Coordinates of C-alpha atoms and ligand atoms in Angstrom, one line a residue:
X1 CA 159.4 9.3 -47.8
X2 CA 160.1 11.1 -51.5
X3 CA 159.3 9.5 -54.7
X4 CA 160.4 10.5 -57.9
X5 CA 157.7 11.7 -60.5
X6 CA 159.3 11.4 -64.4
X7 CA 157.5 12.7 -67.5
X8 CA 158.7 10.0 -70.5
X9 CA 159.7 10.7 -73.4
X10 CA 161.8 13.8 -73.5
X11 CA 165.4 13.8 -75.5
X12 CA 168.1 15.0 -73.3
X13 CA 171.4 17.0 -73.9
X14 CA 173.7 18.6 -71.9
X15 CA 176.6 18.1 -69.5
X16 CA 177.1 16.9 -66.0
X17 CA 179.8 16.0 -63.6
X18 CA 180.5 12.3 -62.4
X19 CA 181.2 12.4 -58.9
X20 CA 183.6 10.3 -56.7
X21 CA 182.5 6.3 -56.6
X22 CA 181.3 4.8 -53.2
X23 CA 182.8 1.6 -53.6
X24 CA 186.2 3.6 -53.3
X25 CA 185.0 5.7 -50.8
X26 CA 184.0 3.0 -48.4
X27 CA 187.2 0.6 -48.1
X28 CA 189.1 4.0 -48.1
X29 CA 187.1 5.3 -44.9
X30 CA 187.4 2.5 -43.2
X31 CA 191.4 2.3 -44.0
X32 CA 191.5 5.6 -42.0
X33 CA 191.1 3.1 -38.6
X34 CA 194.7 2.0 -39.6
X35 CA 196.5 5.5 -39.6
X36 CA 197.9 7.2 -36.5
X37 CA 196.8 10.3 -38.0
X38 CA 194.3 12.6 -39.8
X39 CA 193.4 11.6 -43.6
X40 CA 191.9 14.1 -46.0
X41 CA 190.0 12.6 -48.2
X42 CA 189.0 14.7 -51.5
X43 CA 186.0 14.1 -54.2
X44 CA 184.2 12.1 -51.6
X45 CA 180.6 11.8 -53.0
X46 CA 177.6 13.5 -50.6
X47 CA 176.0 9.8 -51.0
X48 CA 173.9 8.5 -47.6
X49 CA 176.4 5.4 -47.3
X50 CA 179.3 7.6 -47.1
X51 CA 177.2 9.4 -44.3
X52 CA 176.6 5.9 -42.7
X53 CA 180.5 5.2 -43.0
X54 CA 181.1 8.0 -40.8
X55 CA 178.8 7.8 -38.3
X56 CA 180.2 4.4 -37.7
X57 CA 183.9 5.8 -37.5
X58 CA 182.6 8.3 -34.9
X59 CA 180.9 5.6 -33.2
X60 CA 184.0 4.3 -32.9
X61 CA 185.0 7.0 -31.4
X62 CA 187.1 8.5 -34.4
X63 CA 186.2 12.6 -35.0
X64 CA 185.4 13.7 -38.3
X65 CA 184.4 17.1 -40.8
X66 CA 183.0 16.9 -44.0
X67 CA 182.4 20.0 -46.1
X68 CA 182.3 20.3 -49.8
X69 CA 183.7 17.0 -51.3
X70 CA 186.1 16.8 -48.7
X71 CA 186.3 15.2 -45.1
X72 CA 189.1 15.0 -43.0
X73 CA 188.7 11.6 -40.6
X74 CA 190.9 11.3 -37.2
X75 CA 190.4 7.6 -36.4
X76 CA 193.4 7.9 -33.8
X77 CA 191.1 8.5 -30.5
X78 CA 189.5 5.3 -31.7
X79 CA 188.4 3.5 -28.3
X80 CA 185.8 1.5 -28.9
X81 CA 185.5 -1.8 -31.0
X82 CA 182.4 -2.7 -31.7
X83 CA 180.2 -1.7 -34.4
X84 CA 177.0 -1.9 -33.4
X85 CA 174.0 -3.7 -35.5
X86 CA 171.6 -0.4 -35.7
X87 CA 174.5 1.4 -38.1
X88 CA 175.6 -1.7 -39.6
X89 CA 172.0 -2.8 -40.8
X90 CA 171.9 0.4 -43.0
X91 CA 174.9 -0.5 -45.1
X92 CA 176.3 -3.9 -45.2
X93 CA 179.9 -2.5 -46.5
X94 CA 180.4 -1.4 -42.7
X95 CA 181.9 -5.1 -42.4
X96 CA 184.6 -3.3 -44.1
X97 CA 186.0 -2.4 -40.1
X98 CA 186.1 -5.8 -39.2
X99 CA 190.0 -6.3 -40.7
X100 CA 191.1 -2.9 -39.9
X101 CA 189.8 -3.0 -36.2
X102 CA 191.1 -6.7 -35.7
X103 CA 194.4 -5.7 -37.1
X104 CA 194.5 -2.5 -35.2
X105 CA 193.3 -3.3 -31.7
X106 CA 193.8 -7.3 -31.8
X107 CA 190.1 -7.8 -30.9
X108 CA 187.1 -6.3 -32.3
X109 CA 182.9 -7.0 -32.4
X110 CA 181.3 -6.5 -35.9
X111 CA 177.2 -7.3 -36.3
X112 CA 176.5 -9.3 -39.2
X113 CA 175.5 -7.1 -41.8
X114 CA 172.6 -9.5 -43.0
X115 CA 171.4 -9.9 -46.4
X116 CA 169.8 -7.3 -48.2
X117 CA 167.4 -7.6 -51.8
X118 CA 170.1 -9.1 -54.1
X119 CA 171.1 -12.0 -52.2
X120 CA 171.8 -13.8 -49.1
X121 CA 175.5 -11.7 -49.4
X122 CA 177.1 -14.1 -46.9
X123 CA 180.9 -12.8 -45.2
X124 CA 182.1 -16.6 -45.1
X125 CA 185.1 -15.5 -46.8
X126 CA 186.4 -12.8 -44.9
X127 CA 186.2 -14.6 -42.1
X128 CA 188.1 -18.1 -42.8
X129 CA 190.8 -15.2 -44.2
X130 CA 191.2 -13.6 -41.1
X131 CA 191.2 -17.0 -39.4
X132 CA 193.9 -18.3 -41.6
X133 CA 196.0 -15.2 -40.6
X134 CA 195.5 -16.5 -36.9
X135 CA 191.9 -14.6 -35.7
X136 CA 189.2 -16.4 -33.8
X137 CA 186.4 -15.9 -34.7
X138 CA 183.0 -16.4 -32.7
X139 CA 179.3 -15.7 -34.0
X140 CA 177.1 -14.6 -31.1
X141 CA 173.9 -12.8 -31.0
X142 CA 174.0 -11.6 -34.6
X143 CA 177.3 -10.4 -34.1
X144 CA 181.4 -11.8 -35.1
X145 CA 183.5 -11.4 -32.3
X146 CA 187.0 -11.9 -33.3
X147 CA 190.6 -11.3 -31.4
X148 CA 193.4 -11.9 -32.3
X149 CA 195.8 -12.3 -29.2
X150 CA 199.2 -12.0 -30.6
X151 CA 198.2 -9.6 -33.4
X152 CA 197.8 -11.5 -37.1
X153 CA 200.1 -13.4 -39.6
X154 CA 201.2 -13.2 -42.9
X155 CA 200.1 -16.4 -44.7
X156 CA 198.9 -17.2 -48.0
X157 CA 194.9 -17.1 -48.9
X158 CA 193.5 -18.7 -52.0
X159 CA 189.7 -16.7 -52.2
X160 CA 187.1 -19.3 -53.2
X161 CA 185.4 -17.0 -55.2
X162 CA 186.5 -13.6 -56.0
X163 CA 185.2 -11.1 -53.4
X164 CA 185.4 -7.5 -54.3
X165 CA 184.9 -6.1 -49.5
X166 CA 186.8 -9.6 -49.1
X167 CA 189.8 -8.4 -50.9
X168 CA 189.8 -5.4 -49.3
X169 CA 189.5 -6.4 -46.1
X170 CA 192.1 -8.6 -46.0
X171 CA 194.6 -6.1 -47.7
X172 CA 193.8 -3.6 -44.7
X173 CA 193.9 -6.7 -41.8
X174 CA 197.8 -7.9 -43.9
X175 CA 198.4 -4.0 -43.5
X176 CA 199.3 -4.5 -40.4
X177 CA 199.7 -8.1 -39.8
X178 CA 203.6 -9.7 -39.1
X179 CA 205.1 -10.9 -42.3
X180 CA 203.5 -11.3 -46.0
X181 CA 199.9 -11.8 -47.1
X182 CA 199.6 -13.4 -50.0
X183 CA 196.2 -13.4 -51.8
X184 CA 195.1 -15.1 -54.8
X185 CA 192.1 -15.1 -56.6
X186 CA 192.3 -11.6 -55.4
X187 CA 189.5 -8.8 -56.7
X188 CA 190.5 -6.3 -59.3
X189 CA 188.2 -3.8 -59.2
X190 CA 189.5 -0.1 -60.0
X191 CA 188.0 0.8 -56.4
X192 CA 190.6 -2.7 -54.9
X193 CA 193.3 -0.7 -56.9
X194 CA 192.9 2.5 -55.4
X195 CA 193.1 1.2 -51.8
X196 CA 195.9 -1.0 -52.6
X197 CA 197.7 2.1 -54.2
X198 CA 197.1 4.5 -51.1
X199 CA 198.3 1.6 -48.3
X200 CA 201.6 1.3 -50.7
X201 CA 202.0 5.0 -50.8
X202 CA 201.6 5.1 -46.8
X203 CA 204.4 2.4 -45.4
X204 CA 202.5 -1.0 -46.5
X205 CA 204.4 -2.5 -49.8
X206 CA 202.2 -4.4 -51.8
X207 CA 203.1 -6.1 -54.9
X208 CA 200.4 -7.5 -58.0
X209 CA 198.2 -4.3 -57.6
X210 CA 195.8 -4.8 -60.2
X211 CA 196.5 -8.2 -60.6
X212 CA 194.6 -11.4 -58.5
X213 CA 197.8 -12.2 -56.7
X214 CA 198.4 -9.8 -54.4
X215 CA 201.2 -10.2 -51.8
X216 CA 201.0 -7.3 -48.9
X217 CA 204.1 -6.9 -46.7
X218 CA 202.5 -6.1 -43.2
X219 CA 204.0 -3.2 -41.0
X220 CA 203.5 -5.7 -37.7
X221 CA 201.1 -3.0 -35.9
X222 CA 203.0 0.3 -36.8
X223 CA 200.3 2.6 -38.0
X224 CA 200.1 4.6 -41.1
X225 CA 200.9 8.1 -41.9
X226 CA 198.6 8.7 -45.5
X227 CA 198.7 11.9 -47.6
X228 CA 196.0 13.1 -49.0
X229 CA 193.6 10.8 -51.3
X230 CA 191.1 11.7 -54.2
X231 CA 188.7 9.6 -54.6
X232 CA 188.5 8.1 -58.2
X233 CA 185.4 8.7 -60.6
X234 CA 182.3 6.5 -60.2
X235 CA 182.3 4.1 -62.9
X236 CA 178.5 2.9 -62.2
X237 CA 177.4 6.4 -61.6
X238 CA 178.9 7.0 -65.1
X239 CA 177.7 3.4 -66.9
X240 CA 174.2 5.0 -65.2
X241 CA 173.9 7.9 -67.0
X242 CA 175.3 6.2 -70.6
X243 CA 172.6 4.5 -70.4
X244 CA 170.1 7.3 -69.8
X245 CA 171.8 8.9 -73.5
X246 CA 171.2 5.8 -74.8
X247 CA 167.7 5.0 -73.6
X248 CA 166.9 8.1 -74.6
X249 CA 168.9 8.4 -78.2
X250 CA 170.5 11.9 -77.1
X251 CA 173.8 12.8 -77.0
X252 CA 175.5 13.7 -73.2
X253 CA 178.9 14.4 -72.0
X254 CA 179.6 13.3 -68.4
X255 CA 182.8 14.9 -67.1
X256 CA 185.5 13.5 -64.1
X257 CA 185.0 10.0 -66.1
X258 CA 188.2 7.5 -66.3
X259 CA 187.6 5.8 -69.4
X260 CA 189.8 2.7 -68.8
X261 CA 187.2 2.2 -65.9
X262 CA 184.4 2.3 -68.3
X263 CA 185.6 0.0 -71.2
X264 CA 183.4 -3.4 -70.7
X265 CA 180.0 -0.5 -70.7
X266 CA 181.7 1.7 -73.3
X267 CA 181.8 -1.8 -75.7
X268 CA 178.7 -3.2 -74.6
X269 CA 177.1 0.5 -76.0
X270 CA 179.1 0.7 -79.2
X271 CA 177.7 -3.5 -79.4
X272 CA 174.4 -2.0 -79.4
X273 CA 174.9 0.9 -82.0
X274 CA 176.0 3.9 -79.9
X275 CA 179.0 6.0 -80.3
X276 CA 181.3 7.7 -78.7
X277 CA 183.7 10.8 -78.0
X278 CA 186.5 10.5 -75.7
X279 CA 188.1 13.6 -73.6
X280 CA 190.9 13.8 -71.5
X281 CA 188.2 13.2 -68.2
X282 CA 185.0 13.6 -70.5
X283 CA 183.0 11.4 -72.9
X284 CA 180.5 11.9 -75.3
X285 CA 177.8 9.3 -76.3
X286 CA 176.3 9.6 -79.7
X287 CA 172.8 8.9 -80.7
X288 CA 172.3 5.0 -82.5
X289 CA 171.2 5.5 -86.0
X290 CA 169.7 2.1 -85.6
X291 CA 170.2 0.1 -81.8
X292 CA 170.0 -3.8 -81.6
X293 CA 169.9 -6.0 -78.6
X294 CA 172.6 -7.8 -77.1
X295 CA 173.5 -10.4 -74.6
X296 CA 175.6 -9.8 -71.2
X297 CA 177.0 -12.4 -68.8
X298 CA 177.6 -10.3 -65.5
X299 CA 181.1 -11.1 -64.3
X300 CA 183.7 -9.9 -61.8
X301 CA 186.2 -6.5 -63.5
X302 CA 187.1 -6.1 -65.7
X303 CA 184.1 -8.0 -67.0
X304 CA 180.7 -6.3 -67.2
X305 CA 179.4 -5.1 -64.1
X306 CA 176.7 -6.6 -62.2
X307 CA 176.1 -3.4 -60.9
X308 CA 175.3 -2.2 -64.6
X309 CA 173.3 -5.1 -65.1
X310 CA 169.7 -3.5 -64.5
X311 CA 170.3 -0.2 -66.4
X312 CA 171.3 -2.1 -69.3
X313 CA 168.1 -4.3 -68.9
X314 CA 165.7 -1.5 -68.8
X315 CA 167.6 0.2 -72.0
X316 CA 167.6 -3.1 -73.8
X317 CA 163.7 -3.1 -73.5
X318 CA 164.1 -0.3 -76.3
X319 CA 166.6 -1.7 -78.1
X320 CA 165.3 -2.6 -81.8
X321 CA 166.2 -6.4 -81.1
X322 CA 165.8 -9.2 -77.9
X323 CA 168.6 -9.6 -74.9
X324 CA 169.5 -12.0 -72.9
X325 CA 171.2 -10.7 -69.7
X326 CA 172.8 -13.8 -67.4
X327 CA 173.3 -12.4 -63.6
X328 CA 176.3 -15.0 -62.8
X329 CA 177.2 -13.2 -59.0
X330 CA 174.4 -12.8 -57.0
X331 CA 171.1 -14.9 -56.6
X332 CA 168.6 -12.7 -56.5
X333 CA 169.7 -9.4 -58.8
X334 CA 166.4 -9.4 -60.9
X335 CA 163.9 -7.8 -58.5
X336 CA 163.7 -4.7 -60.9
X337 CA 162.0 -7.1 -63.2
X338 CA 158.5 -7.0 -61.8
X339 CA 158.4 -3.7 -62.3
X340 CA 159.9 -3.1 -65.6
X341 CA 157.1 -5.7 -66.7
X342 CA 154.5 -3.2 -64.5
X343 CA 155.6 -0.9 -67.1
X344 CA 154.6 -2.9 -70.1
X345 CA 158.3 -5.1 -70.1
X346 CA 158.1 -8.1 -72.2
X347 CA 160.8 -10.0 -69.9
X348 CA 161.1 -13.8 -69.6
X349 CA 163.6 -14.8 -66.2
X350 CA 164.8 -18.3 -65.8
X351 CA 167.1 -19.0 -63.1
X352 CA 169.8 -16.6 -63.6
X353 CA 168.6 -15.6 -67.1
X354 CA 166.5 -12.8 -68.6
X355 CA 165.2 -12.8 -71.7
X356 CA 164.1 -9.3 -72.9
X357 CA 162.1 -8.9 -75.9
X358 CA 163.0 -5.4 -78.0
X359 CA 160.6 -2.6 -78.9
X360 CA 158.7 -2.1 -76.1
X361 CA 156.1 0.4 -75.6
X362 CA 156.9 1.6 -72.1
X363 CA 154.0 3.1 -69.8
X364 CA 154.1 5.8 -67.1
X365 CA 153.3 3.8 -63.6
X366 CA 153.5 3.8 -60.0
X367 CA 156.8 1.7 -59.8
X368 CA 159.0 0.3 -56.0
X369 CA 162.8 0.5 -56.0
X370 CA 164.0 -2.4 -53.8
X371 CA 167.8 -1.8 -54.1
X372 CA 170.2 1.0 -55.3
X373 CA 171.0 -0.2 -58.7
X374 CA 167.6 -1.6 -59.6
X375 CA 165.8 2.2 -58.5
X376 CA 168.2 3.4 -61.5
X377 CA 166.6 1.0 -63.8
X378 CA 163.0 1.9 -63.2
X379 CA 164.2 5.8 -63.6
X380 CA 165.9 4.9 -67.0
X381 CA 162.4 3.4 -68.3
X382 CA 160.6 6.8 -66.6
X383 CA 162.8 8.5 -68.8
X384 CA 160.9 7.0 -71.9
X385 CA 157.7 5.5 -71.1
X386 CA 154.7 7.4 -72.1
X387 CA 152.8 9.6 -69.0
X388 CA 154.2 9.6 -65.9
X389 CA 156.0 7.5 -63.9
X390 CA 156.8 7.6 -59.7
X391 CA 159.2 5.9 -58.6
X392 CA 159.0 5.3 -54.9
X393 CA 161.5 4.4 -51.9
X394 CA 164.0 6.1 -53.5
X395 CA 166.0 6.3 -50.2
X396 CA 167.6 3.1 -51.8
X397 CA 169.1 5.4 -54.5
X398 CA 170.2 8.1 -52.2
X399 CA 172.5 5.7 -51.4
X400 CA 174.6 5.6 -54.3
X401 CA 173.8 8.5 -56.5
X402 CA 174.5 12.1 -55.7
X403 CA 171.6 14.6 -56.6
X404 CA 170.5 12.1 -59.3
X405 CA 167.2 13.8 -60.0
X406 CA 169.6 17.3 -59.9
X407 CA 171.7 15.5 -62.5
X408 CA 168.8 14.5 -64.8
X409 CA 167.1 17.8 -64.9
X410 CA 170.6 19.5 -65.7
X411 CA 170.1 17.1 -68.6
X412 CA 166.6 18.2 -69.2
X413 CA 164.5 15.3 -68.0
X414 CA 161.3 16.5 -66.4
X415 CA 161.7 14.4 -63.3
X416 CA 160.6 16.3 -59.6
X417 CA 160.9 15.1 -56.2
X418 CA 158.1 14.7 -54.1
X419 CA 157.1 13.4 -50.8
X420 CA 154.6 10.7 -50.3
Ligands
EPZ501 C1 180.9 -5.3 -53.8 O1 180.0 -6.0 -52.9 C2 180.1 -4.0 -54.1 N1 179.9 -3.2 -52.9 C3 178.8 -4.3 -54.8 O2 178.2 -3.1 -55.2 C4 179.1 -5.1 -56.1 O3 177.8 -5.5 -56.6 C5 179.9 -6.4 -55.7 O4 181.1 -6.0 -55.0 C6 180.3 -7.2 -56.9 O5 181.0 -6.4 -57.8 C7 180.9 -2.5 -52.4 O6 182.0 -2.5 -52.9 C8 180.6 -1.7 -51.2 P1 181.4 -9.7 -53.4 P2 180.6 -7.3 -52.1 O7 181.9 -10.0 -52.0 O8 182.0 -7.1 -51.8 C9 179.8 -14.1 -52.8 C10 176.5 -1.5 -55.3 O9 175.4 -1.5 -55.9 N2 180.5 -14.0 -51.5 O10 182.4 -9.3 -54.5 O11 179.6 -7.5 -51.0 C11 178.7 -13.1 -52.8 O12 177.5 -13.7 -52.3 C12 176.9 -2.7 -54.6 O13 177.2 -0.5 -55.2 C13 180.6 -15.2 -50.7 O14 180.0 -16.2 -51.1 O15 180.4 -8.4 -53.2 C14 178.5 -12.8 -54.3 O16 177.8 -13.9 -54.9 C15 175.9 -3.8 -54.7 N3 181.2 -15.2 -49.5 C16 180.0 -12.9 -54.8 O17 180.7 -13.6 -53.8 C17 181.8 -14.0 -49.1 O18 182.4 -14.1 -48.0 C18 180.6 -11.5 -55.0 O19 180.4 -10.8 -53.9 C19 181.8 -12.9 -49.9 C20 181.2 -12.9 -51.1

């Protein structure tokens, strides 16, 4: 396995490129089951859960190429329904075929994609959807069988909670269902927006994009023709390296941004004492003349992120004032905290809450990354502790960040990768 070895305290400066966000990529691969044609699909990030995405479409029996940034996905030999547990264990968003196949094919098999390190993550609510739009559905041996005899109905759905792979399964299953979908309490998320935006430009109307009421006029079964896609910027990937400017006090420009995706990070900086410049796809961070601590609630977009939530913890560690950082969507997002504290953290956690003292001294250690977002936040504190820190399993950040360690010394971090 590699491990990341960082030497602290080193200013950085420079310019990288943001690359195309998972969380778009995903729902749009899996959207590709729907079309009775190829899809290109351009600035799709080299990340290992795009990797797993595919190998579960060619499992299904879809062909695919990938070269560059761009992949071109056939999904119309697709002949087998079932995705099976050993691909759907690495990457829980593979539940993402469920709605597709089940709309497509009128029965399909699924395995459970289990929890993982930041919660139980439980599908409850994609699947009394689907249900409600005329599916049974059947758990056996790890796995949810559902069919759907006489293909599945329009209906209205009011999400419990707000569901960011619920949403977007249920747009792609009310893709092709018979009649209108209505769904409120619907997601938001720019990455909900994008897949909403491409089924509307390929045959499926869809009105509220970008609101929480979304009402999807299905296509009763006819399948999709799409034109090409390009996948938007990743807004975390971005938020990710902010934060290493800032936890450094260096000024960076990240390029192929969208701001308006960045706002709730962007004010959360400023909050702190940063500044910024703003291109037309670029934007500068500027060095705090003086930084203080803040407090974030973790909510659904366009809230703050919960998938920002341990970068800014490790950055408000150095922040010349306490935090208080309140994880309000999953139950167990604070397993970077152990080893922040490894590291010479002063960080207080009760229930849902963090209390992070300011001015820490940071040291060099031997630190685990336990899930994607959390590795990023032992790598920011790397980036300033004194000595040397390694930072192992990062197979968890392969998931979700393209050539980070690439990225970092483009910036002029001293950061290597090793193997154990
Ligand atoms: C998506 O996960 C993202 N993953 C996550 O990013 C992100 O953290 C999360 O949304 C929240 O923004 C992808 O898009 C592939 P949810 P998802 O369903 O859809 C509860 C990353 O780091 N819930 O919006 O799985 C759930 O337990 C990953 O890139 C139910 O109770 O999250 C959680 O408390 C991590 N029942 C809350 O809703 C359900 O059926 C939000 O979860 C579904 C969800």
């Amino acid at each position: 396995m590699d491990y990341l070895e960082i030497e602290g305290n080193n200013k950085l400066s420079g310019t990288i490129t943001i690359d195309g966000a998972k969380n778009a990529a995903l729902p749009l691969l899996a959207m590709t089951i729907l079309s009775q044609s190829e899809v290109k699909i351009e600035n799709l990030p080299r990340v290992n859960d795009v990797f797993t995405m595919l190998k579960l479409l060619e499992n299904l029996g879809a062909s695919y190429s990938f070269e560059g940034n761009c992949a071109k996905i056939d999904a119309s030999s697709i002949h087998n329904t079932t995705a099976i547990y050993d691909i759907v264990r690495k990457m829980r968003a593979s539940i993402l075929t469920l709605g597709p196949l089940l709309a497509r094919f009128g029965k399909c098999e699924v395995s459970l994609p289990g929890g993982c390190a930041i919660g139980q993550r439980p599908i409850d609510l994609h699947l009394k959807a689907l249900e409600m739009m005329g599916a049974e559905i059947v758990i056996e041996q790890g796995y949810v069988r559902a069919t759907a005899p006489e293909g599945l109905k329009g209906t209205t759905i009011v999400f419990d909670k707000i569901t960011v792979t619920g949403t977007e399964n249920i747009v792609m299953a009310a893709a092709l269902a018979k009649g209108e979908t209505k769904i409120i309490n619907a997601a938001k998320e720019p990455e909900v927006v994008q897949l909403c935006e491409v089924l509307n430009a390929s045959g499926v109307k869809i009105e509220g994009i970008g609101s929480d009421e979304l009402i999807i006029h299905g296509t009763e079964q006819k399948l999709l023709t799409i034109d090409t896609i390009s996948v938007i910027p990743d807004r975390i990937e971005a938020g990710t390296y902010l934060c290493a400017g800032a936890i450094t006090n260096s000024e960076i420009t990240l390029k192929k941004v969208n701001h308006t995706h960045l706002f709730a990070i962007i004010l959360k900086l400023q909050e702190m004492g940063f500044d910024f410049d703003l291109g037309q796809d670029s934007i500068t961070i500027k060095p705090a003349v003086k930084t203080k601590g803040t407090k974030i609630i973790t909510s659904e977009y366009p809230g703050f992120p919960t998938d920002m939530q341990a970068q800014f913890m490790a950055l408000a560690l150095v922040a010349e004032g306490a935090s208080s950082i309140d994880e309000k969507l999953f139950e167990n997002r604070f397993m970077h905290v152990s080893e922040l504290i490894r590291m010479g953290a002063n960080i207080i956690l009760s229930n849902h809450t963090a209390t992070v003292e300011g001015n820490n001294e940071l040291n060099g250690a031997d630190v685990m990354a336990t899930d994607l977002r959390a590795s990023s936040a032992l790598v920011l504190a790397a980036l300033v502790a004194k000595g040397t820190t390694k930072v192992h399993r990062i197979y968890h950040l392969d998931r979700g960040y393209v050539g980070l360690e690439k990225k970092l010394q483009q910036l002029g971090a001293k950061v290597k990768r090793l193997k154990e």
